[in-house]
Structures are given as C-alpha cells and as structure tokens.
PDB file of C-alpha atoms in Angstrom:
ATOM      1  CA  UNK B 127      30.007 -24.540 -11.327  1.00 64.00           C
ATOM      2  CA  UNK B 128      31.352 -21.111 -11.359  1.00 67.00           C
ATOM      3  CA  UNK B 129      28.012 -19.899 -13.535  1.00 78.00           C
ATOM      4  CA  UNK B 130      25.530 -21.493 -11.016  1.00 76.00           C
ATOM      5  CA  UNK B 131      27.369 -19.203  -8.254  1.00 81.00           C
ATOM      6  CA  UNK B 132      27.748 -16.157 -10.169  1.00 84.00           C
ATOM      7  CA  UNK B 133      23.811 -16.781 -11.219  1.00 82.00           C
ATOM      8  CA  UNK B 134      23.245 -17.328  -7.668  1.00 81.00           C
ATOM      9  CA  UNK B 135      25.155 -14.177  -6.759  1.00 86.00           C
ATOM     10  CA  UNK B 136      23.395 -12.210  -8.891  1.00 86.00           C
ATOM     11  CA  UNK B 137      19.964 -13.332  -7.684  1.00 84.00           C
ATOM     12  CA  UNK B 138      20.547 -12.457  -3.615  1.00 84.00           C
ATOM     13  CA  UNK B 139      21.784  -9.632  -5.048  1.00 88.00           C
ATOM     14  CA  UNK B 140      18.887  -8.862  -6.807  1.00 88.00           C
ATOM     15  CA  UNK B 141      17.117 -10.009  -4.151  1.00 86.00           C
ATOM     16  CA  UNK B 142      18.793  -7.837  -1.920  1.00 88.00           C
ATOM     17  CA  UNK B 143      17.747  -4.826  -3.388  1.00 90.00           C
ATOM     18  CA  UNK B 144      13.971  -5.480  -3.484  1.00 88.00           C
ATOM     19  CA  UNK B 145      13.992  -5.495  -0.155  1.00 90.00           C
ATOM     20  CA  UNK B 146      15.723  -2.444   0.060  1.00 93.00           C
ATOM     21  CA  UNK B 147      13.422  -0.698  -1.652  1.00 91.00           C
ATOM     22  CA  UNK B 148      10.316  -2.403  -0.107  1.00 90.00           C
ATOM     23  CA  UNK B 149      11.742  -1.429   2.817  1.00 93.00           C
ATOM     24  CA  UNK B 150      11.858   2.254   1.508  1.00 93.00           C
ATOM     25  CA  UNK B 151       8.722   2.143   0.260  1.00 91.00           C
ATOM     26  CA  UNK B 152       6.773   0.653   3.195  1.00 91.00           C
ATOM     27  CA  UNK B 153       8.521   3.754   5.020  1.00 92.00           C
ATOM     28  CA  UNK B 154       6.408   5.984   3.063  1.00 91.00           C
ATOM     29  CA  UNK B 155       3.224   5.072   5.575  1.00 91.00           C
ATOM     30  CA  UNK B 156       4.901   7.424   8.001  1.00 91.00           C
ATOM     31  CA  UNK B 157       5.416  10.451   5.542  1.00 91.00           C
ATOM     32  CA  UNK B 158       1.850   9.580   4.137  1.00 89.00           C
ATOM     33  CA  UNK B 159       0.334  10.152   7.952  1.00 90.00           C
ATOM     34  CA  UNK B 160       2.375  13.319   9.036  1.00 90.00           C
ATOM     35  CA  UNK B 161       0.838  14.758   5.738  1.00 88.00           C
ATOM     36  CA  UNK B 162      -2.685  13.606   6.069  1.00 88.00           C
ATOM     37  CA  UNK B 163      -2.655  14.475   9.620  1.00 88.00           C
ATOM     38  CA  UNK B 164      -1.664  17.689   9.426  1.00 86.00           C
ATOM     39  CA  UNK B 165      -4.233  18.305   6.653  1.00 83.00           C
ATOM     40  CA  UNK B 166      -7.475  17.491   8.501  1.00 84.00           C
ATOM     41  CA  UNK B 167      -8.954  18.554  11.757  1.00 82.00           C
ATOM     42  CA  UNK B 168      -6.849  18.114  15.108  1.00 82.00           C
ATOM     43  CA  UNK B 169      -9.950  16.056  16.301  1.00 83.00           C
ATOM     44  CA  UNK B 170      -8.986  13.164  13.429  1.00 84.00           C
ATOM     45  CA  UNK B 171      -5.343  13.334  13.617  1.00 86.00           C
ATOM     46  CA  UNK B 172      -5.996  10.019  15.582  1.00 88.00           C
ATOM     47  CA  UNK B 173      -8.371   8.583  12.809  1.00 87.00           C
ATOM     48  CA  UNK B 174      -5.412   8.758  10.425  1.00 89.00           C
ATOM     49  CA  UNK B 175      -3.264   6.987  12.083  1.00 91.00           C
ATOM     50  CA  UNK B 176      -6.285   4.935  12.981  1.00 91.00           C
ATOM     51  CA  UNK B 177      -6.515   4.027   9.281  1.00 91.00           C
ATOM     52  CA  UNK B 178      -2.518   4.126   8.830  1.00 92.00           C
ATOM     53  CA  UNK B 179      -2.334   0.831  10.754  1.00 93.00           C
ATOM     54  CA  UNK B 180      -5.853  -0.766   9.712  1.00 93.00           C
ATOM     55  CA  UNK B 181      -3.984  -0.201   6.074  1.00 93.00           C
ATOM     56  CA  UNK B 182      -1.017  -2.185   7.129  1.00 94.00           C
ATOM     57  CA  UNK B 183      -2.911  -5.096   8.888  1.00 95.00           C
ATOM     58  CA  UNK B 184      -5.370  -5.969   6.633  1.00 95.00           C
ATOM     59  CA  UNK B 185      -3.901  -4.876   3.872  1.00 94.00           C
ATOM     60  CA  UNK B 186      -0.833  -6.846   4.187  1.00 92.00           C
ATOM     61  CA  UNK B 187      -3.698 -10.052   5.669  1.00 92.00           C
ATOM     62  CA  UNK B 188      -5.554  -9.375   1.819  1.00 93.00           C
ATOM     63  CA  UNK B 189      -1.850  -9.313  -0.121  1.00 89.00           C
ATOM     64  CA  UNK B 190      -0.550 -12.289   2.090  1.00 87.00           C
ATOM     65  CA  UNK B 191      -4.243 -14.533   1.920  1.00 86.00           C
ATOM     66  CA  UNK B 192      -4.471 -14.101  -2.226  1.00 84.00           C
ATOM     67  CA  UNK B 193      -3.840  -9.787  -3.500  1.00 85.00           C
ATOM     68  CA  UNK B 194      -0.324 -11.753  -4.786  1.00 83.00           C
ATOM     69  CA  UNK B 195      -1.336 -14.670  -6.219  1.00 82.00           C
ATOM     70  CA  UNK B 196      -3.621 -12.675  -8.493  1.00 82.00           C
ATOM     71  CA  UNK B 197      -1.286 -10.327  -8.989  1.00 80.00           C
ATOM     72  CA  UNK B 198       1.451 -13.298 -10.099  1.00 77.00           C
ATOM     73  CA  UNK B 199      -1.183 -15.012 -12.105  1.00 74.00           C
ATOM     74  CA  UNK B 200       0.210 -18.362  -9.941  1.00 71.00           C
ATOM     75  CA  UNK B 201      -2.271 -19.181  -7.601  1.00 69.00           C
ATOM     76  CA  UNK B 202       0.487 -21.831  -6.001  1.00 67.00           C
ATOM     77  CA  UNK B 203       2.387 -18.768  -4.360  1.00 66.00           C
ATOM     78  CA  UNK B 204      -1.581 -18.323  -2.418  1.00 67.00           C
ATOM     79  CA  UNK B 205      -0.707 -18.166   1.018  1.00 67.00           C
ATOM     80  CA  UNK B 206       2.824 -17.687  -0.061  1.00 62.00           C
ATOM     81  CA  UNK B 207       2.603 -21.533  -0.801  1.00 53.00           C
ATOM     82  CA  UNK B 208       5.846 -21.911  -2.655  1.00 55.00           C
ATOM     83  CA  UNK B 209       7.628 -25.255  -2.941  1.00 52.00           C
ATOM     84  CA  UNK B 210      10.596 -25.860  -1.689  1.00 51.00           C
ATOM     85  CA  UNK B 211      11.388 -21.818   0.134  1.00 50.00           C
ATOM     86  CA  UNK B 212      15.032 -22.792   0.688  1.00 52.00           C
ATOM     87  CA  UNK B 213      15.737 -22.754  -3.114  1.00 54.00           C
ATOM     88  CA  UNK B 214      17.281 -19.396  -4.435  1.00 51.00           C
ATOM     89  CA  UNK B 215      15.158 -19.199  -7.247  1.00 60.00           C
ATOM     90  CA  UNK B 216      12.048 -19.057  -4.562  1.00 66.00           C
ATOM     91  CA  UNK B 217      14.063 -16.426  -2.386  1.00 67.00           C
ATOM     92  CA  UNK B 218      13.511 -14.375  -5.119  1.00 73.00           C
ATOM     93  CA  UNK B 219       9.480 -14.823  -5.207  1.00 77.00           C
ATOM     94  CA  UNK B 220       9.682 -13.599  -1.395  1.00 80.00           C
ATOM     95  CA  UNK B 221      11.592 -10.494  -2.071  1.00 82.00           C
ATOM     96  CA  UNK B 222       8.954  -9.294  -5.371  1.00 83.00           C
ATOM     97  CA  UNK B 223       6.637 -10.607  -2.430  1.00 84.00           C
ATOM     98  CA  UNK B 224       7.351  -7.757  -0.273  1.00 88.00           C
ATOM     99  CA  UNK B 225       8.382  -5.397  -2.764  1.00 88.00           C
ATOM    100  CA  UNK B 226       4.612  -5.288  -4.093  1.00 87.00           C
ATOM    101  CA  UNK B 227       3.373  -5.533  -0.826  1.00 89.00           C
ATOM    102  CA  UNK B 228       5.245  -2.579  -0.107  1.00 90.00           C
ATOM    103  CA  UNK B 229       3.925  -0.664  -3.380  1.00 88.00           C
ATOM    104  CA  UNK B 230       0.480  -1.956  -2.699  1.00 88.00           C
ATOM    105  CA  UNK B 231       0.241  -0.350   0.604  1.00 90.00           C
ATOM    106  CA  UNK B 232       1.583   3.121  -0.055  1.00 89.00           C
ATOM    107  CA  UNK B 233      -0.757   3.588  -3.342  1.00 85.00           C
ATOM    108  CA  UNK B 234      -3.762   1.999  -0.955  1.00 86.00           C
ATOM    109  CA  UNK B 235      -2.646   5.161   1.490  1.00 86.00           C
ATOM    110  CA  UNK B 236      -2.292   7.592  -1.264  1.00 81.00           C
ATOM    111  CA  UNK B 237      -5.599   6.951  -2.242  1.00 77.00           C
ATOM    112  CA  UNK B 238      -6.929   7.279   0.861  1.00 80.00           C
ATOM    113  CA  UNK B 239      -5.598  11.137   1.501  1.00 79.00           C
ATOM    114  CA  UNK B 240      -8.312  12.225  -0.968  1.00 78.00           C
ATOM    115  CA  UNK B 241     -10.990  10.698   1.560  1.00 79.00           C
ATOM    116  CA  UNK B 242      -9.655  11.886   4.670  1.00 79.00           C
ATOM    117  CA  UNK B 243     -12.561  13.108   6.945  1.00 80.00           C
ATOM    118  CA  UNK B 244     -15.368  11.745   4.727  1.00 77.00           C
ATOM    119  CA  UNK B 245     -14.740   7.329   5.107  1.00 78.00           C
ATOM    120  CA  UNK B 246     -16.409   5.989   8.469  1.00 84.00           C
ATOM    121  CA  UNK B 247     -13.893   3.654   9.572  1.00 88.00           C
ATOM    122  CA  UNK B 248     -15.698   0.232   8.514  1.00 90.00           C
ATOM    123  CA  UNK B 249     -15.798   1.609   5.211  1.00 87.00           C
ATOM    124  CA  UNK B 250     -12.492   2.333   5.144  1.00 89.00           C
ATOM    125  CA  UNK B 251     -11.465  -1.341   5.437  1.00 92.00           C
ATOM    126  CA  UNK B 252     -13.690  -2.179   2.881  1.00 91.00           C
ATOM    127  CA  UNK B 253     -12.141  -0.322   0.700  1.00 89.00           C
ATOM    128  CA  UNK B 254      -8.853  -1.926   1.732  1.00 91.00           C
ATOM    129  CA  UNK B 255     -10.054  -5.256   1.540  1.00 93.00           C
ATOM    130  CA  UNK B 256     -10.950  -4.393  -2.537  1.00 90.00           C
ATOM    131  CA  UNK B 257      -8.161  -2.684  -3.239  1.00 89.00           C
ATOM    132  CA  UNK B 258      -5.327  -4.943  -1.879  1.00 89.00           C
ATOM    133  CA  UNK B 259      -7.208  -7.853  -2.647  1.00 88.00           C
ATOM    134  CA  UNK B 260      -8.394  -7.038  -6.267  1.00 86.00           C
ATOM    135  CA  UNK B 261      -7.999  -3.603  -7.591  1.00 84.00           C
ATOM    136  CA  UNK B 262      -4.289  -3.525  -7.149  1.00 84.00           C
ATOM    137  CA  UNK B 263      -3.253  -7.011  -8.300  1.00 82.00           C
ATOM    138  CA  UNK B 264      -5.704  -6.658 -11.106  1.00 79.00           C
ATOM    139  CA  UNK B 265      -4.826  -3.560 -12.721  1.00 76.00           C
ATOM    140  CA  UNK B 266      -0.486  -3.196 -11.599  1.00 72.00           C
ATOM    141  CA  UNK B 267       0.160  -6.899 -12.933  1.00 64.00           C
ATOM    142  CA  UNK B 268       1.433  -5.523 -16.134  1.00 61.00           C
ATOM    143  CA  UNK B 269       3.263  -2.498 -15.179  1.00 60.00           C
ATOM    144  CA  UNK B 270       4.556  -1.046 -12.318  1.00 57.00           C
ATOM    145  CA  UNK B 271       4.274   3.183 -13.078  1.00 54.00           C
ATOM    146  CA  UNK B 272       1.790   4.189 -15.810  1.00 50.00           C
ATOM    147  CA  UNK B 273      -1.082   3.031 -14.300  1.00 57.00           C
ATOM    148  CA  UNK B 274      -0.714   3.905 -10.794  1.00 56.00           C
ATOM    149  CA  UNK B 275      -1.808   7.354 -11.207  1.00 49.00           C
ATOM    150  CA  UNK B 276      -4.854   7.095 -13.113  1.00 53.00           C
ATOM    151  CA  UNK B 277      -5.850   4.204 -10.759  1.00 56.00           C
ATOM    152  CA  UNK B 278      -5.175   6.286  -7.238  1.00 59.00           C
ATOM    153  CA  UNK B 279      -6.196   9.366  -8.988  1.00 61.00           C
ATOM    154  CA  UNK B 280      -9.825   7.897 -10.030  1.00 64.00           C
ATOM    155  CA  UNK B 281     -10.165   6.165  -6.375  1.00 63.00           C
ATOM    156  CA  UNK B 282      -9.997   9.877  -5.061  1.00 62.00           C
ATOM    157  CA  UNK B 283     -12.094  11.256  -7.260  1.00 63.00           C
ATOM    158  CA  UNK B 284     -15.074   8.604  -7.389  1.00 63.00           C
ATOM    159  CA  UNK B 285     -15.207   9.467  -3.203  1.00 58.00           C
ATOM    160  CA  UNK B 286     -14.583  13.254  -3.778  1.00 57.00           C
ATOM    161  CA  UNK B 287     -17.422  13.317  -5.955  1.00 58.00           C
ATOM    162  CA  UNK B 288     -19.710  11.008  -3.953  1.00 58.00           C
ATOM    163  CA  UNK B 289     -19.379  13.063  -0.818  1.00 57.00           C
ATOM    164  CA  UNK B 290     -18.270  16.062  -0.023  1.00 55.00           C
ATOM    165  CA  UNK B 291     -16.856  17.507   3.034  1.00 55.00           C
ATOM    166  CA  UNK B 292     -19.449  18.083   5.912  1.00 57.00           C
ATOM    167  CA  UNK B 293     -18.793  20.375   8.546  1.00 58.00           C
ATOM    168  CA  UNK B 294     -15.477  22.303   6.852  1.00 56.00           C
ATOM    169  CA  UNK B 295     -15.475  25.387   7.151  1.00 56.00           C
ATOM    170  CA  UNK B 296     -15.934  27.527   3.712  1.00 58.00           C
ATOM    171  CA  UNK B 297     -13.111  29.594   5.052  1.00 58.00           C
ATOM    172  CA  UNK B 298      -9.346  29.979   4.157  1.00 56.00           C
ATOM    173  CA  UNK B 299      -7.643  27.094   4.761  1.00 53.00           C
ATOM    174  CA  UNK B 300      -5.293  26.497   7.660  1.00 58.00           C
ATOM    175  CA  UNK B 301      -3.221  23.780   8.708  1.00 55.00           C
ATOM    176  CA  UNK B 302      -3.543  21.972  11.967  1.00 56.00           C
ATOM    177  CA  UNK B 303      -1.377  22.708  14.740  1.00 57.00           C
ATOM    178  CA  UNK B 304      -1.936  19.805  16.726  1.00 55.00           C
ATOM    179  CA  UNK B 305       1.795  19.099  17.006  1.00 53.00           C
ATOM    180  CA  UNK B 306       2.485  22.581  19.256  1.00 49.00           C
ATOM    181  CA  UNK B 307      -0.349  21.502  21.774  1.00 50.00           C
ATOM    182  CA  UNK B 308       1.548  18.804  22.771  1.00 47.00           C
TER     183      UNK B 308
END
C-alpha cells in the first residue's frame, strides 16, 4: 500500500513538472514574435503575429487530431483516446501530451523566423499542417535535442534557398521601430 502511493506520488509529481515546463515552453511563442517582429518590415509586424496564432490553432488541431499518436507510435492515444483518463498512469500520457505539444510548437515557430516575409499566409499553414502533423512526430520520436537543430535548421534553409527576399532593401540593416510609433 505504501509503494502504490509513493509510486503514485512520484508520478503527479512527475507529472507536475511536464506541465511546468510545457507551460514554459509554450511561453516561448511570445519571445519568438517580439523577435520576428522586430526583424521584418513594420508593414508585417501584424503578419507575424498573424502566423503566431495560425501556429497555435492548427498546430495544436494537427498534434491533438493524430501529430501525437505518431509521435507515441500508439495510435489509441489518436484523438487523445485514452482508456480510462482518471487512472494515474494515463495522467501521465496527458502531461508528455502537452509537453510535446509545447516543444512541437516553438520548433514549428523557430522554423518559421527563417521565412519571415517570403510564406503567403496559406502556405504558411501548409507548412504547419506537415510539420505538426508529420515532420515533427516523425523525426523527434526518438530523441528530444540532437535532432531538433538539423531538422529546424534544414526547414530554413530549403525556403531560404527557394526564395529569396523581394523588395529588401540591399542596404544596412536596421531594425523596426514600430513599437515607438505607437
């Protein structure tokens, strides 16, 4: 009796601390749009956040509908079908849940810095769609840090190299100051 609670404490515990950090992660969005904002025009400082909250939507839609079931290799937690969600052992499926939602989302985001100003917006949710949805679950099911940089890093670099900017200015670079107009 007293090992079943102390494995139970342990696991909400555990539990407890995915969260936490999903929590923290998913809080990235924010610093992820101040940063892309402030790197593109004024004029699509609104597109970014534009694309910001498309990310969340549909990305979290794609995780929710099957991005974790592939990713789990279970396809009974599709839909976040799990038997019996009262159990603690299943609490803990909801809290990896969220804490690779969270992950999946912020490296979908990161990605999407490197195309900032050269995605039309329909493409852009493409590219959500196949990256929550398969690329993600597909290629972070065995690890959770080596791969993530080669993985955002070549999404940024297959768009840089498709198309480049049109209409920048071949200039010095300068920041946008489209937080002073306000």
């Amino acid at each position: 009796m007293v090992d079943i609670l102390a494995r139970d404490i342990i696991l909400i515990v555990y539990m407890l601390w995915l969260i936490i950090t999903g929590v923290l992660v998913f809080f990235m969005q924010a610093g992820f749009a101040f940063l892309e904002s402030g790197q593109v025009r004024s004029k699509n400082a609104t597109h970014v956040y534009m694309k910001v909250c498309a990310n969340i939507g549909l990305g979290t839609l794609v995780w929710w509908l099957f991005g974790f079931a592939i990713f789990s290799g279970n396809w009974n937690y599709c839909l976040l079908g799990v038997t019996d969600p009262g159990s603690v052992d299943k609490l803990n499926v909801y809290g990896h849940w969220f804490t690779m939602w969270g992950f999946c989302l912020v490296s979908c985001s990161i990605a999407s810095g490197s195309i900032a100003e050269r995605f039309s917006f329909k493409a852009y949710l493409i590219y959500v769609v196949l990256y929550c949805g398969f690329m993600y679950p597909f290629f972070w099911m065995d690890g959770l840090v080596g791969r993530a940089v080669v993985k955002m890093g070549l999404c940024g670099l297959c768009r840089f190299r498709s198309c480049p900017f049109s209409g920048r200015p071949d200039g010095p670079y300068r920041c946008n100051d489209c937080w002073s107009e306000a």
